[in-house]
Short mmCIF file of C-alpha atoms in Angstrom, two decimals:
data_model
loop_
_atom_site.label_atom_id
_atom_site.label_comp_id
_atom_site.label_asym_id
_atom_site.label_seq_id
_atom_site.Cartn_x
_atom_site.Cartn_y
_atom_site.Cartn_z
CA MET A 790 -44.15 -55.90 104.62
CA LYS A 791 -43.60 -52.72 102.69
CA LYS A 792 -44.73 -50.60 105.61
CA GLN A 793 -42.10 -52.10 107.92
CA PHE A 794 -39.29 -51.27 105.57
CA ALA A 795 -40.17 -47.64 105.11
CA PRO A 796 -38.70 -46.29 108.42
CA LEU A 797 -35.55 -48.35 107.96
CA PHE A 798 -35.14 -46.91 104.54
CA LEU A 799 -35.53 -43.39 105.90
CA ILE A 800 -32.90 -43.98 108.57
CA ALA A 801 -30.51 -45.31 105.98
CA LEU A 802 -31.10 -42.26 103.85
CA LEU A 803 -30.49 -39.93 106.79
CA THR A 804 -27.21 -41.58 107.80
CA LEU A 805 -26.10 -41.32 104.21
CA ALA A 806 -26.94 -37.62 104.15
CA ILE A 807 -25.08 -36.97 107.39
CA ASN A 808 -22.06 -38.82 106.10
CA PHE A 809 -22.17 -36.84 102.92
CA THR A 810 -22.19 -33.45 104.63
CA SER A 811 -19.45 -34.34 107.04
CA CYS A 812 -17.35 -35.57 104.15
CA LYS A 813 -17.93 -32.43 102.18
CA SER A 814 -16.85 -29.91 104.84
CA LYS A 815 -13.42 -31.00 105.92
CA PRO A 816 -13.22 -29.77 109.49
CA LYS A 817 -9.62 -28.87 108.91
CA ASP A 818 -10.46 -25.94 106.63
CA ALA A 819 -12.20 -24.10 109.42
CA ASP A 820 -9.21 -24.61 111.71
CA ILE A 821 -6.80 -23.41 109.06
CA LYS A 822 -8.98 -20.37 108.45
CA ALA A 823 -9.00 -19.52 112.14
CA THR A 824 -5.22 -19.81 112.36
CA ILE A 825 -4.75 -17.60 109.30
CA GLU A 826 -7.18 -15.02 110.59
CA ALA A 827 -5.33 -14.84 113.88
CA ALA A 828 -2.04 -14.40 112.02
CA LEU A 829 -3.44 -11.69 109.77
CA LYS A 830 -5.01 -9.91 112.70
CA ALA A 831 -1.68 -9.85 114.52
CA ASP A 832 0.00 -8.13 111.57
CA PRO A 833 -0.86 -4.45 111.10
CA MET A 834 0.19 -4.61 107.46
CA ALA A 835 -2.57 -7.12 106.76
CA ALA A 836 -5.34 -4.84 107.98
CA GLY A 837 -8.29 -4.80 105.59
CA THR A 838 -7.81 -8.33 104.28
CA SER A 839 -9.84 -11.46 104.88
CA VAL A 840 -9.39 -15.09 103.98
CA SER A 841 -11.40 -18.15 103.00
CA VAL A 842 -10.13 -21.71 102.94
CA GLU A 843 -11.40 -24.59 100.85
CA LYS A 844 -9.67 -27.94 100.68
CA GLY A 845 -6.47 -26.39 101.93
CA VAL A 846 -6.46 -23.64 99.34
CA ALA A 847 -6.44 -20.25 101.03
CA THR A 848 -7.92 -17.31 99.13
CA ILE A 849 -7.03 -13.83 100.39
CA THR A 850 -9.34 -10.94 99.53
CA GLY A 851 -9.55 -7.32 100.55
CA GLU A 852 -7.48 -4.22 99.93
CA CYS A 853 -3.76 -3.75 100.55
CA LYS A 854 -2.11 -0.36 100.57
CA ASP A 855 0.65 -1.40 98.14
CA ASP A 856 2.23 -4.36 96.29
CA MET A 857 4.71 -5.01 99.06
CA CYS A 858 1.85 -5.33 101.52
CA LYS A 859 0.03 -7.72 99.16
CA ALA A 860 3.10 -9.99 98.86
CA HIS A 861 3.57 -9.84 102.62
CA CYS A 862 0.02 -11.09 103.22
CA ALA A 863 0.53 -14.05 100.87
CA GLU A 864 3.72 -14.88 102.71
CA ILE A 865 1.98 -14.93 106.10
CA VAL A 866 -0.78 -17.18 104.80
CA GLY A 867 1.63 -19.51 102.97
CA LYS A 868 3.47 -20.24 106.21
CA ILE A 869 0.37 -21.50 108.01
CA LYS A 870 0.35 -25.27 108.54
CA GLY A 871 -2.19 -27.04 106.35
CA VAL A 872 -2.29 -24.44 103.59
CA LYS A 873 -1.61 -26.21 100.31
CA SER A 874 -1.62 -23.15 98.14
CA VAL A 875 -2.49 -19.46 98.29
CA VAL A 876 -4.73 -17.54 95.89
CA ASN A 877 -3.96 -13.87 96.34
CA ASN A 878 -6.98 -11.85 95.20
CA CYS A 879 -6.05 -8.73 97.16
CA THR A 880 -6.45 -5.46 95.37
CA VAL A 881 -3.94 -2.69 95.77
CA ALA A 882 -5.36 0.67 96.79
CA ALA A 883 -5.05 3.33 94.10
CA THR A 884 -2.46 5.98 94.89
CA PRO A 885 -4.30 9.21 95.60
CA MET A 886 -3.77 11.80 92.88
CA PRO A 887 -2.11 14.99 94.05
CA ALA A 888 -4.75 17.67 94.41
CA THR A 889 -4.74 20.47 91.91
CA GLY A 890 -6.13 23.78 93.01
CA ALA A 891 -9.04 23.88 95.41
CA THR A 892 -10.17 20.62 96.97
CA ASP A 893 -13.75 19.40 96.63
CA ALA A 894 -14.37 20.28 100.24
CA GLU A 895 -13.25 23.87 99.65
CA VAL A 896 -15.41 24.17 96.55
CA ASP A 897 -18.37 22.76 98.49
CA LEU A 898 -17.80 25.26 101.28
CA LEU A 899 -17.76 28.13 98.79
CA SER A 900 -20.90 26.91 96.98
CA LYS A 901 -22.72 26.37 100.24
CA GLY A 902 -21.63 29.73 101.64
CA LEU A 903 -22.68 31.43 98.42
CA ALA A 904 -26.12 29.81 98.55
CA ASP A 905 -26.49 30.96 102.17
CA ALA A 906 -25.42 34.50 101.29
CA LEU A 907 -27.88 34.75 98.39
CA LYS A 908 -30.82 33.07 100.11
CA ASP A 909 -32.53 36.34 101.03
CA HIS A 910 -31.77 38.01 97.70
CA PRO A 911 -33.92 36.28 95.11
CA GLY A 912 -32.97 38.84 92.45
CA VAL A 913 -29.46 37.44 92.24
CA THR A 914 -28.31 33.99 91.17
CA GLY A 915 -24.84 32.69 91.82
CA THR A 916 -22.72 29.77 90.66
CA VAL A 917 -19.14 28.69 91.30
CA GLU A 918 -16.85 27.76 88.40
CA ASN A 919 -13.17 26.88 88.94
CA GLY A 920 -13.34 28.62 92.27
CA LYS A 921 -14.70 31.82 90.70
CA VAL A 922 -18.04 33.21 91.78
CA ILE A 923 -20.35 34.11 88.91
CA LEU A 924 -23.22 36.41 89.82
CA LYS A 925 -26.16 37.45 87.68
CA GLY A 926 -29.18 39.62 88.34
CA GLU A 927 -30.02 42.92 89.95
CA ILE A 928 -29.45 44.12 93.49
CA ALA A 929 -29.40 47.26 95.62
CA LYS A 930 -25.93 48.62 96.32
CA ALA A 931 -26.03 48.36 100.12
CA LYS A 932 -27.05 44.71 99.90
CA TRP A 933 -24.40 43.96 97.31
CA ALA A 934 -21.70 45.50 99.52
CA MET A 935 -22.85 43.26 102.35
CA ILE A 936 -22.89 40.13 100.16
CA LYS A 937 -19.47 40.91 98.68
CA GLN A 938 -17.99 41.22 102.17
CA THR A 939 -19.47 37.85 103.12
CA ILE A 940 -18.35 36.04 99.96
CA ASP A 941 -14.82 37.53 100.13
CA LYS A 942 -14.43 35.75 103.47
CA LEU A 943 -15.13 32.43 101.72
CA LYS A 944 -11.93 32.92 99.70
CA PRO A 945 -13.15 32.70 96.10
CA ALA A 946 -10.54 32.66 93.32
CA GLY A 947 -12.21 35.74 91.80
CA TYR A 948 -15.48 37.02 90.38
CA GLU A 949 -17.31 37.20 87.10
CA LEU A 950 -19.78 40.06 87.52
CA SER A 951 -20.63 41.19 83.99
CA GLY A 952 -24.17 39.88 84.54
CA LEU A 953 -24.73 41.82 87.77
CA LYS A 954 -26.53 45.14 87.76
CA ILE A 955 -26.57 47.55 90.70
CA LYS A 956 -29.85 49.36 91.23
CA MET B 246 0.97 43.53 89.17
CA LEU B 247 -1.80 45.49 87.48
CA ALA B 248 -4.39 44.91 90.18
CA GLU B 249 -1.89 45.77 92.90
CA ASN B 250 -1.14 49.11 91.20
CA LYS B 251 -4.84 49.79 90.84
CA TYR B 252 -5.50 49.21 94.54
CA GLN B 253 -2.25 50.71 95.87
CA GLY B 254 -4.22 53.52 97.56
CA LEU B 255 -6.29 50.96 99.44
CA ILE B 256 -3.22 49.00 100.54
CA ASN B 257 -1.61 52.22 101.79
CA ALA B 258 -4.78 53.16 103.68
CA ALA B 259 -4.82 49.72 105.35
CA THR B 260 -1.18 50.09 106.41
CA VAL B 261 -1.72 53.58 107.80
CA ALA B 262 -4.89 52.51 109.66
CA GLY B 263 -2.93 49.78 111.45
CA VAL B 264 -4.40 46.66 109.85
CA ALA B 265 -2.54 43.72 111.39
CA ASN B 266 -1.24 40.68 109.51
CA LEU B 267 -1.77 42.51 106.24
CA GLN B 268 -1.18 40.15 103.35
CA VAL B 269 -1.37 41.17 99.72
CA ARG B 270 -0.92 38.78 96.80
CA GLU B 271 -1.93 38.76 93.18
CA GLU B 272 -2.97 35.66 91.27
CA GLU B 273 -4.15 35.61 87.66
CA GLY B 274 -5.17 39.24 87.70
CA VAL B 275 -7.02 38.99 91.02
CA LEU B 276 -5.67 40.78 94.08
CA PHE B 277 -6.16 39.19 97.49
CA ILE B 278 -5.96 41.39 100.57
CA ASP B 279 -6.18 39.72 103.99
CA GLY B 280 -5.79 41.32 107.36
CA GLU B 281 -7.24 42.23 110.71
CA ALA B 282 -8.63 45.72 111.22
CA PRO B 283 -8.32 47.26 114.69
CA SER B 284 -11.98 48.34 114.58
CA GLY B 285 -15.19 48.09 112.60
CA ALA B 286 -14.75 51.72 111.55
CA VAL B 287 -11.41 50.92 109.89
CA LYS B 288 -12.97 48.01 108.04
CA ASP B 289 -15.83 50.24 106.81
CA MET B 290 -13.31 52.89 105.75
CA LEU B 291 -11.41 50.33 103.69
CA TRP B 292 -14.56 49.13 101.96
CA ALA B 293 -15.44 52.75 101.17
CA GLU B 294 -11.95 53.19 99.71
CA TYR B 295 -12.44 50.03 97.64
CA ASP B 296 -15.75 51.43 96.35
CA LYS B 297 -13.98 54.66 95.32
CA ILE B 298 -11.34 52.84 93.27
CA ASP B 299 -13.72 50.25 91.82
CA PRO B 300 -17.27 51.67 91.86
CA ASN B 301 -19.82 49.10 93.06
CA PHE B 302 -17.04 46.47 93.35
CA LEU B 303 -18.00 45.24 89.90
CA THR B 304 -14.64 44.50 88.27
CA GLY B 305 -14.20 41.41 90.42
CA ASP B 306 -10.43 41.75 90.56
CA LEU B 307 -10.21 42.13 94.33
CA VAL B 308 -11.06 39.73 97.13
CA MET B 309 -10.80 41.61 100.41
CA ASN B 310 -10.98 39.52 103.57
CA ILE B 311 -10.66 41.99 106.42
CA ASN B 312 -11.75 40.80 109.84
CA VAL B 313 -12.26 43.00 112.84
CA ALA B 314 -10.04 42.16 115.78
CA SER B 315 -12.32 41.61 118.75
CA ALA B 316 -10.94 42.46 122.14
CA ALA B 317 -13.62 40.50 123.91
CA PRO B 318 -15.80 37.75 122.48
CA VAL B 319 -19.32 38.79 121.62
CA THR B 320 -21.76 37.50 124.19
CA SER B 321 -25.01 39.08 123.06
CA ALA B 322 -26.36 40.48 119.83
CA LYS B 323 -29.41 42.23 118.48
CA VAL B 324 -31.43 40.74 115.63
CA THR B 325 -31.04 43.34 112.88
CA THR B 326 -33.15 41.94 110.09
CA GLU B 327 -35.06 44.43 107.96
CA SER B 328 -38.36 43.61 109.64
CA SER B 329 -38.87 39.85 109.66
CA ASN B 330 -37.98 37.20 112.22
CA LEU B 331 -34.59 35.54 112.00
CA ASN B 332 -34.51 31.80 111.37
CA ILE B 333 -32.72 29.64 113.88
CA ARG B 334 -31.43 26.47 112.26
CA LYS B 335 -30.25 23.09 113.41
CA GLY B 336 -26.86 23.52 111.74
CA PRO B 337 -24.83 26.20 109.95
CA GLY B 338 -26.45 26.35 106.50
CA THR B 339 -29.70 27.30 104.78
CA ASP B 340 -30.07 23.61 103.94
CA GLN B 341 -30.50 22.92 107.66
CA ALA B 342 -33.93 22.59 109.27
CA ILE B 343 -35.44 25.67 110.91
CA ILE B 344 -35.91 24.91 114.59
CA GLY B 345 -36.98 28.32 115.82
CA LYS B 346 -37.21 32.05 115.21
CA ALA B 347 -35.73 35.11 116.84
CA ALA B 348 -37.86 38.24 116.64
CA HIS B 349 -36.71 41.42 114.91
CA ASP B 350 -34.83 43.64 117.40
CA GLU B 351 -34.69 40.83 119.95
CA ILE B 352 -31.48 40.51 121.99
CA VAL B 353 -30.04 37.00 121.85
CA THR B 354 -27.13 35.29 123.59
CA VAL B 355 -24.21 34.46 121.33
CA ILE B 356 -22.78 31.10 122.35
CA SER B 357 -20.20 30.65 119.62
CA GLN B 358 -18.90 32.49 116.57
CA SER B 359 -17.21 29.46 115.07
CA SER B 360 -17.87 30.62 111.51
CA ASP B 361 -18.03 34.08 109.97
CA GLN B 362 -21.35 33.31 108.38
CA TRP B 363 -23.15 31.39 111.11
CA TRP B 364 -23.31 32.03 114.85
CA LEU B 365 -24.65 29.70 117.48
CA ILE B 366 -27.23 31.63 119.50
CA ARG B 367 -29.80 31.18 122.25
CA THR B 368 -33.01 33.18 122.53
CA LYS B 369 -34.53 34.26 125.82
CA ASP B 370 -37.09 31.45 125.35
CA GLY B 371 -34.22 28.97 125.37
CA GLU B 372 -34.28 28.16 121.66
CA GLU B 373 -30.76 27.30 120.59
CA GLY B 374 -29.34 27.00 117.07
CA TYR B 375 -27.50 28.67 114.22
CA ALA B 376 -28.44 32.06 112.80
CA TYR B 377 -27.02 34.01 109.89
CA ALA B 378 -24.40 36.37 111.35
CA GLN B 379 -25.13 39.16 108.89
CA TYR B 380 -28.43 39.80 110.69
CA LEU B 381 -26.85 39.90 114.14
CA THR B 382 -25.27 43.08 115.48
CA PRO B 383 -23.04 42.64 118.53
CA GLU B 384 -24.27 44.44 121.61
CA ALA B 385 -21.73 46.49 123.51
#
């Protein structure tokens, strides 16, 4: 008798499991999410944001360029049918600091150019500090004149040459 | 304006020699001279003048960026290393991989002079890449 019941029991268990999962994921959430995504996509201000929906609660994540943009995104989402409430987890992009002096790219260019210029002159070492080129070591005059002409083209802020000796 | 006074003779020489777009400015004790010399000889003359005022260019209070106006773009150049071969690299920088060599005294084709430091060249064997411009002398 026991053997006959076993498959029945399994079927019952399976139906229960299926019911459970279908209950858990309300199909509506996915629809709401799709509608919101379409609305966000259509609005250039909402670029960079994404949304998730659970039980009618829409959570917006991503990065907005300013507070106004963040509020605007919440407004769009709040208007969508089926959204019960909006959780706005958007971050606001930090305002870029105004650059002071040489940019990193310019400093990199100078450092790289300096390394290239000194590559064949192992007697001299060079570093860049606050845009100034600091040279140390010993070098023949003709070579130094050539290097100086090259480095001057890289627009350094100046030189610190007390450690450089001309042979 | 201390540095400007010091190098006044050089600035005058540049003006007389017909350096175009001559720009002189002083910032925190450093004088910057930019301009375009009509010929390589004028540029060399100015550097000699600089050396006279500031022997061996060791004070570090002048940054002189004088380019030579080129009537026609350079199309070929001679490899003027001391004696060794010249590295040809994948990109403009000593951190770039070496992809070939140009022999000392070899004549190469200059494809582009996009940077002052690195020129894009092609050897007669068809090797193409960037070489350090200091070791390339334009062929007339």
